[in-house]
């Protein structure tokens, strides 16, 4: 029995040792070696890649599509721009829908539809080659067909780009804003003059100037030259109006508009203004910080205006007596200005507390309020 067991064990070992040999055997085995399988997969991959269509520079939807624009016009890449235009005109005369005649020499087999399609292709080829930048992009596409996505980007970027120079658009916009700005200011100025004619201060001042110049001296008129009272009054009003516009110094928001204030002139004169400000600031630092000079009235008013956070136009609207009060109180000194500001706030509070309109409003808010209704019996 032990002999049989030994024979069985030896038989299984022999079979296990023979199995690898049989799997590695050539034609006697049903399997394939690993190396043969690897080479076979590589060969299949190469065959698949080689069966793909080659990359072409002629893409449908770009320029002339599958046609070469040079071949469409019958020219070469070395042809000059003038020769390309001449070739286009010759072909356009033959294939234009209005001039096409079926059966003409050289147009055998062409129909109205095919001639129209070819004319569009000829026009596309000419539009591509007549522009230097577009022609450069097209030649690059012919030389580098593998850069597929870049060709699409260059083509549609140029087609979708605005045809008008952006600088021209900006200039026209600035000019339009400047014109509107000037006429708007001029209209506001005329309205301000009409208002100032009703202000006693300016009207009396203008009337005195007119009398001194002899513009309001009424002379007796007889016969046909005699004018009515309405005509005389209209003439006097016009005289007063002209004097207020030209003779009286009006500052602030009522001053006459200047061309230098519009946007276009401000942009043109910006280098000058910048240079002027830098020079003024350097002079200010040198005079009052380094040399310790005393402030003049102009410098004092400038400091006061900065403390009040007013623009030059707003500050010019103030009366001269008010500005003189600022100088008398030495408001260019920070401590004095803070005291003045607090005094003004207190005065405003007292004024609001004693104002009858404010009292009526507070009484209404206390008794009725904005959300209540009061009915009054007849």
Short mmCIF file of C-alpha atoms in Angstrom, two decimals:
data_model
loop_
_atom_site.label_atom_id
_atom_site.label_comp_id
_atom_site.label_asym_id
_atom_site.label_seq_id
_atom_site.Cartn_x
_atom_site.Cartn_y
_atom_site.Cartn_z
CA UNK A 1 0.00 0.00 0.00
CA UNK A 2 2.86 2.36 0.75
CA UNK A 3 4.27 1.56 -2.66
CA UNK A 4 1.00 2.65 -4.33
CA UNK A 5 0.98 5.91 -2.41
CA UNK A 6 4.54 6.64 -3.44
CA UNK A 7 3.71 5.94 -7.08
CA UNK A 8 0.70 8.33 -6.93
CA UNK A 9 2.72 11.12 -5.37
CA UNK A 10 5.45 10.76 -7.93
CA UNK A 11 2.88 10.83 -10.71
CA UNK A 12 1.36 14.14 -9.48
CA UNK A 13 4.83 15.73 -9.21
CA UNK A 14 5.67 14.58 -12.70
CA UNK A 15 2.40 16.04 -14.03
CA UNK A 16 2.98 19.36 -12.21
CA UNK A 17 6.51 19.56 -13.60
CA UNK A 18 5.27 18.76 -17.07
CA UNK A 19 2.45 21.37 -17.01
CA UNK A 20 4.69 24.41 -17.28
CA UNK A 21 6.57 22.79 -20.10
CA UNK A 22 3.39 22.03 -21.95
CA UNK A 23 2.10 25.63 -21.47
CA UNK A 24 5.39 26.94 -22.80
CA UNK A 25 5.47 24.56 -25.68
CA UNK A 26 5.05 25.89 -29.27
CA UNK A 27 2.38 24.22 -31.37
CA UNK A 28 1.49 21.58 -28.80
CA UNK A 29 -0.02 24.16 -26.37
CA UNK A 30 -3.29 26.09 -26.61
CA UNK A 31 -1.84 29.23 -24.78
CA UNK A 32 0.52 32.02 -26.07
CA UNK A 33 3.64 33.38 -24.41
CA UNK A 34 3.35 36.72 -22.57
CA UNK A 35 5.91 38.37 -24.87
CA UNK A 36 3.94 37.36 -27.96
CA UNK A 37 0.75 38.80 -26.45
CA UNK A 38 2.47 42.14 -25.65
CA UNK A 39 3.85 42.49 -29.15
CA UNK A 40 0.48 41.57 -30.62
CA UNK A 41 -1.31 44.32 -28.62
CA UNK A 42 1.27 46.90 -29.67
CA UNK A 43 0.85 45.90 -33.31
CA UNK A 44 -2.93 46.29 -33.05
CA UNK A 45 -2.54 49.75 -31.46
CA UNK A 46 -0.15 50.93 -34.17
CA UNK A 47 -2.45 49.61 -36.87
CA UNK A 48 -5.40 51.46 -35.33
CA UNK A 49 -3.48 54.72 -35.10
CA UNK A 50 -2.23 54.41 -38.67
CA UNK A 51 -5.79 53.85 -39.87
CA UNK A 52 -6.91 57.26 -38.47
CA UNK A 53 -7.23 60.10 -41.03
CA UNK A 54 -4.21 62.35 -41.24
CA UNK A 55 -4.45 65.82 -39.73
CA UNK A 56 -5.32 68.30 -42.44
CA UNK A 57 -5.02 72.07 -42.46
CA UNK A 58 -8.21 72.35 -44.50
CA UNK A 59 -11.09 72.28 -42.03
CA UNK A 60 -14.71 72.74 -42.91
CA UNK A 61 -16.00 76.02 -41.52
CA UNK A 62 -12.66 77.84 -41.57
CA UNK A 63 -11.83 80.20 -44.42
CA UNK A 64 -12.45 78.33 -47.72
CA UNK A 65 -13.26 75.01 -46.07
CA UNK A 66 -11.75 72.00 -47.87
CA UNK A 67 -10.55 74.19 -50.73
CA UNK A 68 -7.28 76.11 -50.75
CA UNK A 69 -7.99 79.82 -51.11
CA UNK A 70 -5.01 80.28 -53.41
CA UNK A 71 -6.28 77.53 -55.72
CA UNK A 72 -9.77 79.05 -55.74
CA UNK A 73 -8.40 82.31 -57.14
CA UNK A 74 -5.79 80.58 -59.28
CA UNK A 75 -2.82 82.25 -57.58
CA UNK A 76 0.13 81.14 -55.48
CA UNK A 77 1.36 82.09 -52.05
CA UNK A 78 3.95 84.38 -53.62
CA UNK A 79 1.34 86.39 -55.57
CA UNK A 80 1.14 90.06 -54.68
CA UNK A 81 -1.93 91.74 -53.26
CA UNK A 82 -2.69 93.61 -56.49
CA UNK A 83 -2.52 90.41 -58.57
CA UNK A 84 -4.88 88.71 -56.13
CA UNK A 85 -7.36 91.56 -56.53
CA UNK A 86 -7.07 91.31 -60.34
CA UNK A 87 -7.71 87.55 -60.28
CA UNK A 88 -10.73 88.07 -58.02
CA UNK A 89 -12.28 90.67 -60.34
CA UNK A 90 -11.88 88.40 -63.35
CA UNK A 91 -13.53 85.45 -61.61
CA UNK A 92 -16.25 87.60 -60.07
CA UNK A 93 -17.29 88.88 -63.49
CA UNK A 94 -17.68 85.31 -64.73
CA UNK A 95 -19.52 83.80 -61.75
CA UNK A 96 -21.52 86.74 -60.45
CA UNK A 97 -25.23 85.77 -60.35
CA UNK A 98 -26.20 88.85 -62.36
CA UNK A 99 -23.61 88.21 -65.10
CA UNK A 100 -23.54 84.44 -65.26
CA UNK A 101 -24.68 82.97 -68.59
CA UNK A 102 -24.91 79.18 -68.82
CA UNK A 103 -23.08 77.68 -71.77
CA UNK A 104 -20.42 80.35 -72.13
CA UNK A 105 -16.89 79.17 -72.98
CA UNK A 106 -15.21 77.81 -69.89
CA UNK A 107 -18.51 77.49 -67.99
CA UNK A 108 -19.74 74.26 -69.49
CA UNK A 109 -21.73 72.20 -67.03
CA UNK A 110 -22.22 75.11 -64.64
CA UNK A 111 -25.71 75.93 -63.41
CA UNK A 112 -27.09 79.04 -61.75
CA UNK A 113 -26.90 77.38 -58.33
CA UNK A 114 -23.36 76.03 -58.79
CA UNK A 115 -22.17 79.39 -60.14
CA UNK A 116 -23.67 81.14 -57.11
CA UNK A 117 -21.94 78.71 -54.75
CA UNK A 118 -18.62 79.19 -56.52
CA UNK A 119 -19.00 82.96 -56.45
CA UNK A 120 -19.44 82.85 -52.67
CA UNK A 121 -16.32 80.69 -52.41
CA UNK A 122 -14.37 83.16 -54.60
CA UNK A 123 -15.53 86.08 -52.43
CA UNK A 124 -14.49 84.19 -49.26
CA UNK A 125 -11.05 83.44 -50.73
CA UNK A 126 -10.56 87.10 -51.64
CA UNK A 127 -11.68 88.30 -48.21
CA UNK A 128 -9.15 85.91 -46.68
CA UNK A 129 -6.19 86.89 -48.83
CA UNK A 130 -6.70 90.63 -49.28
CA UNK A 131 -6.02 91.39 -45.60
CA UNK A 132 -2.42 90.97 -44.50
CA UNK A 133 -3.24 89.75 -40.98
CA UNK A 134 -5.87 87.25 -42.14
CA UNK A 135 -3.57 86.01 -44.88
CA UNK A 136 -0.79 85.52 -42.34
CA UNK A 137 -3.09 83.45 -40.14
CA UNK A 138 -4.21 81.37 -43.13
CA UNK A 139 -0.63 80.67 -44.24
CA UNK A 140 0.22 79.64 -40.69
CA UNK A 141 -2.70 77.21 -40.72
CA UNK A 142 -1.46 75.66 -43.97
CA UNK A 143 2.05 75.25 -42.52
CA UNK A 144 0.93 73.97 -39.10
CA UNK A 145 -2.15 71.80 -39.56
CA UNK A 146 -1.64 70.06 -36.21
CA UNK A 147 -2.55 73.21 -34.21
CA UNK A 148 -6.24 72.58 -34.71
CA UNK A 149 -7.75 74.53 -31.81
CA UNK A 150 -5.45 77.52 -32.25
CA UNK A 151 -6.67 77.92 -35.84
CA UNK A 152 -10.27 77.96 -34.66
CA UNK A 153 -9.44 80.56 -32.00
CA UNK A 154 -7.53 82.83 -34.40
CA UNK A 155 -10.28 82.60 -37.03
CA UNK A 156 -13.25 83.43 -34.79
CA UNK A 157 -11.33 85.97 -32.73
CA UNK A 158 -10.66 87.98 -35.87
CA UNK A 159 -14.22 87.57 -37.16
CA UNK A 160 -15.87 88.56 -33.89
CA UNK A 161 -13.48 91.42 -33.13
CA UNK A 162 -15.03 94.91 -33.48
CA UNK A 163 -14.40 96.46 -36.86
CA UNK A 164 -14.06 99.98 -35.45
CA UNK A 165 -10.95 101.02 -33.56
CA UNK A 166 -11.65 101.16 -29.82
CA UNK A 167 -9.73 104.42 -29.57
CA UNK A 168 -12.13 106.04 -32.04
CA UNK A 169 -15.11 104.82 -30.00
CA UNK A 170 -13.62 106.25 -26.79
CA UNK A 171 -12.85 109.58 -28.47
CA UNK A 172 -16.36 109.91 -29.92
CA UNK A 173 -17.88 109.04 -26.53
CA UNK A 174 -15.77 111.66 -24.75
CA UNK A 175 -16.70 114.29 -27.34
CA UNK A 176 -20.41 113.49 -27.02
CA UNK A 177 -20.23 113.73 -23.21
CA UNK A 178 -18.33 117.02 -23.45
CA UNK A 179 -20.89 118.56 -25.83
CA UNK A 180 -23.79 117.49 -23.62
CA UNK A 181 -21.92 118.75 -20.56
CA UNK A 182 -21.27 122.19 -22.06
CA UNK A 183 -24.83 122.77 -23.26
CA UNK A 184 -26.21 121.53 -19.95
CA UNK A 185 -24.02 123.99 -18.04
CA UNK A 186 -24.93 126.76 -20.45
CA UNK A 187 -28.64 126.10 -19.91
CA UNK A 188 -28.14 126.12 -16.14
CA UNK A 189 -26.20 129.37 -16.45
CA UNK A 190 -29.05 131.06 -18.33
CA UNK A 191 -31.51 129.88 -15.68
CA UNK A 192 -29.21 131.26 -12.98
CA UNK A 193 -29.06 134.64 -14.76
CA UNK A 194 -32.84 134.74 -14.93
CA UNK A 195 -32.95 134.05 -11.21
CA UNK A 196 -30.32 136.69 -10.37
CA UNK A 197 -32.37 139.28 -12.20
CA UNK A 198 -34.98 138.83 -9.47
CA UNK A 199 -32.45 139.13 -6.62
CA UNK A 200 -32.46 142.73 -5.33
CA UNK A 201 -28.72 142.77 -4.67
CA UNK A 202 -27.70 142.02 -8.25
CA UNK A 203 -30.57 143.92 -9.85
CA UNK A 204 -29.81 147.15 -7.98
CA UNK A 205 -26.11 146.80 -8.74
CA UNK A 206 -26.82 146.25 -12.44
CA UNK A 207 -29.26 149.17 -12.55
CA UNK A 208 -26.64 151.51 -11.07
CA UNK A 209 -24.07 150.44 -13.63
CA UNK A 210 -26.59 150.91 -16.45
CA UNK A 211 -27.45 154.44 -15.26
CA UNK A 212 -23.78 155.36 -15.02
CA UNK A 213 -23.25 154.22 -18.59
CA UNK A 214 -26.38 156.03 -19.78
CA UNK A 215 -28.14 152.87 -20.92
CA UNK A 216 -31.37 153.50 -19.02
CA UNK A 217 -31.84 157.20 -19.79
CA UNK A 218 -35.24 157.44 -21.36
CA UNK A 219 -35.50 159.98 -24.16
CA UNK A 220 -38.74 161.37 -25.42
CA UNK A 221 -39.72 159.75 -28.66
CA UNK A 222 -42.25 161.24 -31.03
CA UNK A 223 -43.92 160.17 -34.19
CA UNK A 224 -43.32 156.78 -35.71
CA UNK A 225 -40.24 156.08 -33.56
CA UNK A 226 -42.25 156.19 -30.37
CA UNK A 227 -42.20 152.88 -28.50
CA UNK A 228 -44.70 151.42 -26.13
CA UNK A 229 -44.09 150.97 -22.42
CA UNK A 230 -43.81 147.21 -22.88
CA UNK A 231 -41.06 147.61 -25.47
CA UNK A 232 -39.16 150.05 -23.26
CA UNK A 233 -39.47 147.68 -20.27
CA UNK A 234 -38.24 144.72 -22.34
CA UNK A 235 -35.23 146.74 -23.47
CA UNK A 236 -34.40 147.70 -19.89
CA UNK A 237 -34.65 144.07 -18.79
CA UNK A 238 -32.30 143.05 -21.57
CA UNK A 239 -29.82 145.76 -20.55
CA UNK A 240 -29.90 144.61 -16.92
CA UNK A 241 -29.48 141.03 -18.05
CA UNK A 242 -26.40 141.85 -20.14
CA UNK A 243 -24.82 143.81 -17.30
CA UNK A 244 -25.36 140.94 -14.84
CA UNK A 245 -23.77 138.54 -17.34
CA UNK A 246 -20.80 140.67 -18.36
CA UNK A 247 -20.15 143.35 -15.75
CA UNK A 248 -20.91 141.77 -12.39
CA UNK A 249 -18.43 139.28 -10.97
CA UNK A 250 -20.47 136.13 -10.40
CA UNK A 251 -18.69 133.22 -8.75
CA UNK A 252 -19.54 129.75 -7.58
CA UNK A 253 -22.42 127.87 -9.15
CA UNK A 254 -23.59 130.96 -11.09
CA UNK A 255 -20.39 131.60 -12.99
CA UNK A 256 -20.27 131.41 -16.76
CA UNK A 257 -19.30 127.96 -18.10
CA UNK A 258 -15.83 127.69 -19.61
CA UNK A 259 -14.63 125.32 -22.30
CA UNK A 260 -11.71 124.35 -20.07
CA UNK A 261 -14.15 122.76 -17.61
CA UNK A 262 -15.57 120.15 -19.96
CA UNK A 263 -14.35 116.56 -19.92
CA UNK A 264 -12.43 116.66 -23.20
CA UNK A 265 -10.38 119.71 -22.19
CA UNK A 266 -9.80 118.26 -18.73
CA UNK A 267 -8.32 115.11 -20.26
CA UNK A 268 -6.17 117.06 -22.71
CA UNK A 269 -4.95 119.44 -20.01
CA UNK A 270 -4.43 116.72 -17.39
CA UNK A 271 -0.60 116.67 -17.81
CA UNK A 272 -0.55 120.43 -17.31
CA UNK A 273 -2.77 120.25 -14.21
CA UNK A 274 -0.67 117.43 -12.77
CA UNK A 275 2.57 119.33 -13.33
CA UNK A 276 1.04 122.49 -11.87
CA UNK A 277 -0.16 120.64 -8.75
CA UNK A 278 3.22 118.98 -8.17
CA UNK A 279 5.00 122.34 -8.52
CA UNK A 280 2.45 124.03 -6.22
CA UNK A 281 2.75 121.30 -3.59
CA UNK A 282 6.55 121.41 -3.70
CA UNK A 283 6.43 125.21 -3.31
CA UNK A 284 4.00 124.87 -0.39
CA UNK A 285 6.25 122.40 1.42
CA UNK A 286 9.33 124.52 0.76
CA UNK A 287 7.77 127.83 1.84
CA UNK A 288 5.69 126.82 4.86
CA UNK A 289 7.35 123.63 6.09
CA UNK A 290 11.03 124.18 5.41
CA UNK A 291 11.33 127.97 5.40
CA UNK A 292 8.56 128.49 7.99
CA UNK A 293 6.93 131.42 6.18
CA UNK A 294 3.72 132.91 7.50
CA UNK A 295 0.48 132.19 5.67
CA UNK A 296 -1.10 134.86 3.49
CA UNK A 297 -4.86 135.41 3.21
CA UNK A 298 -5.06 133.12 0.18
CA UNK A 299 -3.25 130.31 1.94
CA UNK A 300 -5.33 130.80 5.09
CA UNK A 301 -8.58 130.57 3.13
CA UNK A 302 -7.29 127.45 1.40
CA UNK A 303 -6.63 125.75 4.75
CA UNK A 304 -10.06 126.80 6.04
CA UNK A 305 -11.72 125.42 2.93
CA UNK A 306 -9.93 122.10 3.41
CA UNK A 307 -11.05 121.96 7.06
CA UNK A 308 -14.65 122.60 5.98
CA UNK A 309 -14.37 119.95 3.25
CA UNK A 310 -15.78 122.28 0.60
CA UNK A 311 -14.92 122.36 -3.07
CA UNK A 312 -13.58 125.51 -4.66
CA UNK A 313 -16.94 126.20 -6.30
CA UNK A 314 -18.82 125.81 -3.00
CA UNK A 315 -16.36 128.04 -1.18
CA UNK A 316 -16.64 130.73 -3.88
CA UNK A 317 -20.38 130.93 -3.26
CA UNK A 318 -19.77 132.33 0.23
CA UNK A 319 -19.97 136.06 0.78
CA UNK A 320 -16.78 138.06 1.16
CA UNK A 321 -17.93 139.15 4.60
CA UNK A 322 -18.21 135.50 5.64
CA UNK A 323 -14.69 134.80 4.45
CA UNK A 324 -13.44 137.84 6.31
CA UNK A 325 -15.13 136.49 9.46
CA UNK A 326 -13.24 133.23 9.01
CA UNK A 327 -9.98 135.15 8.85
CA UNK A 328 -10.84 137.27 11.87
CA UNK A 329 -11.54 134.14 13.92
CA UNK A 330 -8.27 132.58 12.73
CA UNK A 331 -9.97 129.40 11.61
CA UNK A 332 -6.88 128.22 9.74
CA UNK A 333 -5.63 127.14 13.17
CA UNK A 334 -6.97 123.67 13.87
CA UNK A 335 -7.95 124.34 17.48
CA UNK A 336 -9.88 127.50 16.56
CA UNK A 337 -11.70 125.69 13.79
CA UNK A 338 -12.78 122.88 16.13
CA UNK A 339 -14.19 125.43 18.58
CA UNK A 340 -16.00 127.20 15.70
CA UNK A 341 -17.42 123.93 14.42
CA UNK A 342 -18.82 123.00 17.83
CA UNK A 343 -20.36 126.46 18.18
CA UNK A 344 -22.06 126.06 14.83
CA UNK A 345 -23.45 122.68 15.85
CA UNK A 346 -24.82 124.10 19.08
CA UNK A 347 -26.43 127.02 17.24
CA UNK A 348 -28.04 124.60 14.83
CA UNK A 349 -29.47 122.56 17.70
CA UNK A 350 -30.87 125.68 19.37
CA UNK A 351 -32.35 126.87 16.10
CA UNK A 352 -34.04 123.55 15.50
CA UNK A 353 -35.35 123.53 19.07
CA UNK A 354 -36.85 127.04 18.80
CA UNK A 355 -38.12 126.75 15.24
CA UNK A 356 -41.92 126.84 15.19
CA UNK A 357 -42.10 124.43 12.29
CA UNK A 358 -40.01 121.91 14.18
CA UNK A 359 -42.24 122.37 17.25
CA UNK A 360 -45.38 121.72 15.22
CA UNK A 361 -43.77 118.64 13.70
CA UNK A 362 -42.75 117.21 17.09
CA UNK A 363 -46.23 117.95 18.50
CA UNK A 364 -47.83 116.16 15.55
CA UNK A 365 -45.51 113.18 15.97
CA UNK A 366 -46.36 113.00 19.69
CA UNK A 367 -50.16 113.37 19.45
CA UNK A 368 -51.06 111.79 16.13
CA UNK A 369 -48.03 110.23 14.55
CA UNK A 370 -47.63 109.28 10.90
CA UNK A 371 -49.74 106.14 11.29
CA UNK A 372 -52.82 107.76 12.85
CA UNK A 373 -55.81 109.46 11.31
CA UNK A 374 -57.64 112.43 12.86
CA UNK A 375 -61.23 113.18 11.92
CA UNK A 376 -62.56 116.69 12.30
CA UNK A 377 -66.30 117.14 12.73
CA UNK A 378 -67.96 119.82 10.70
#
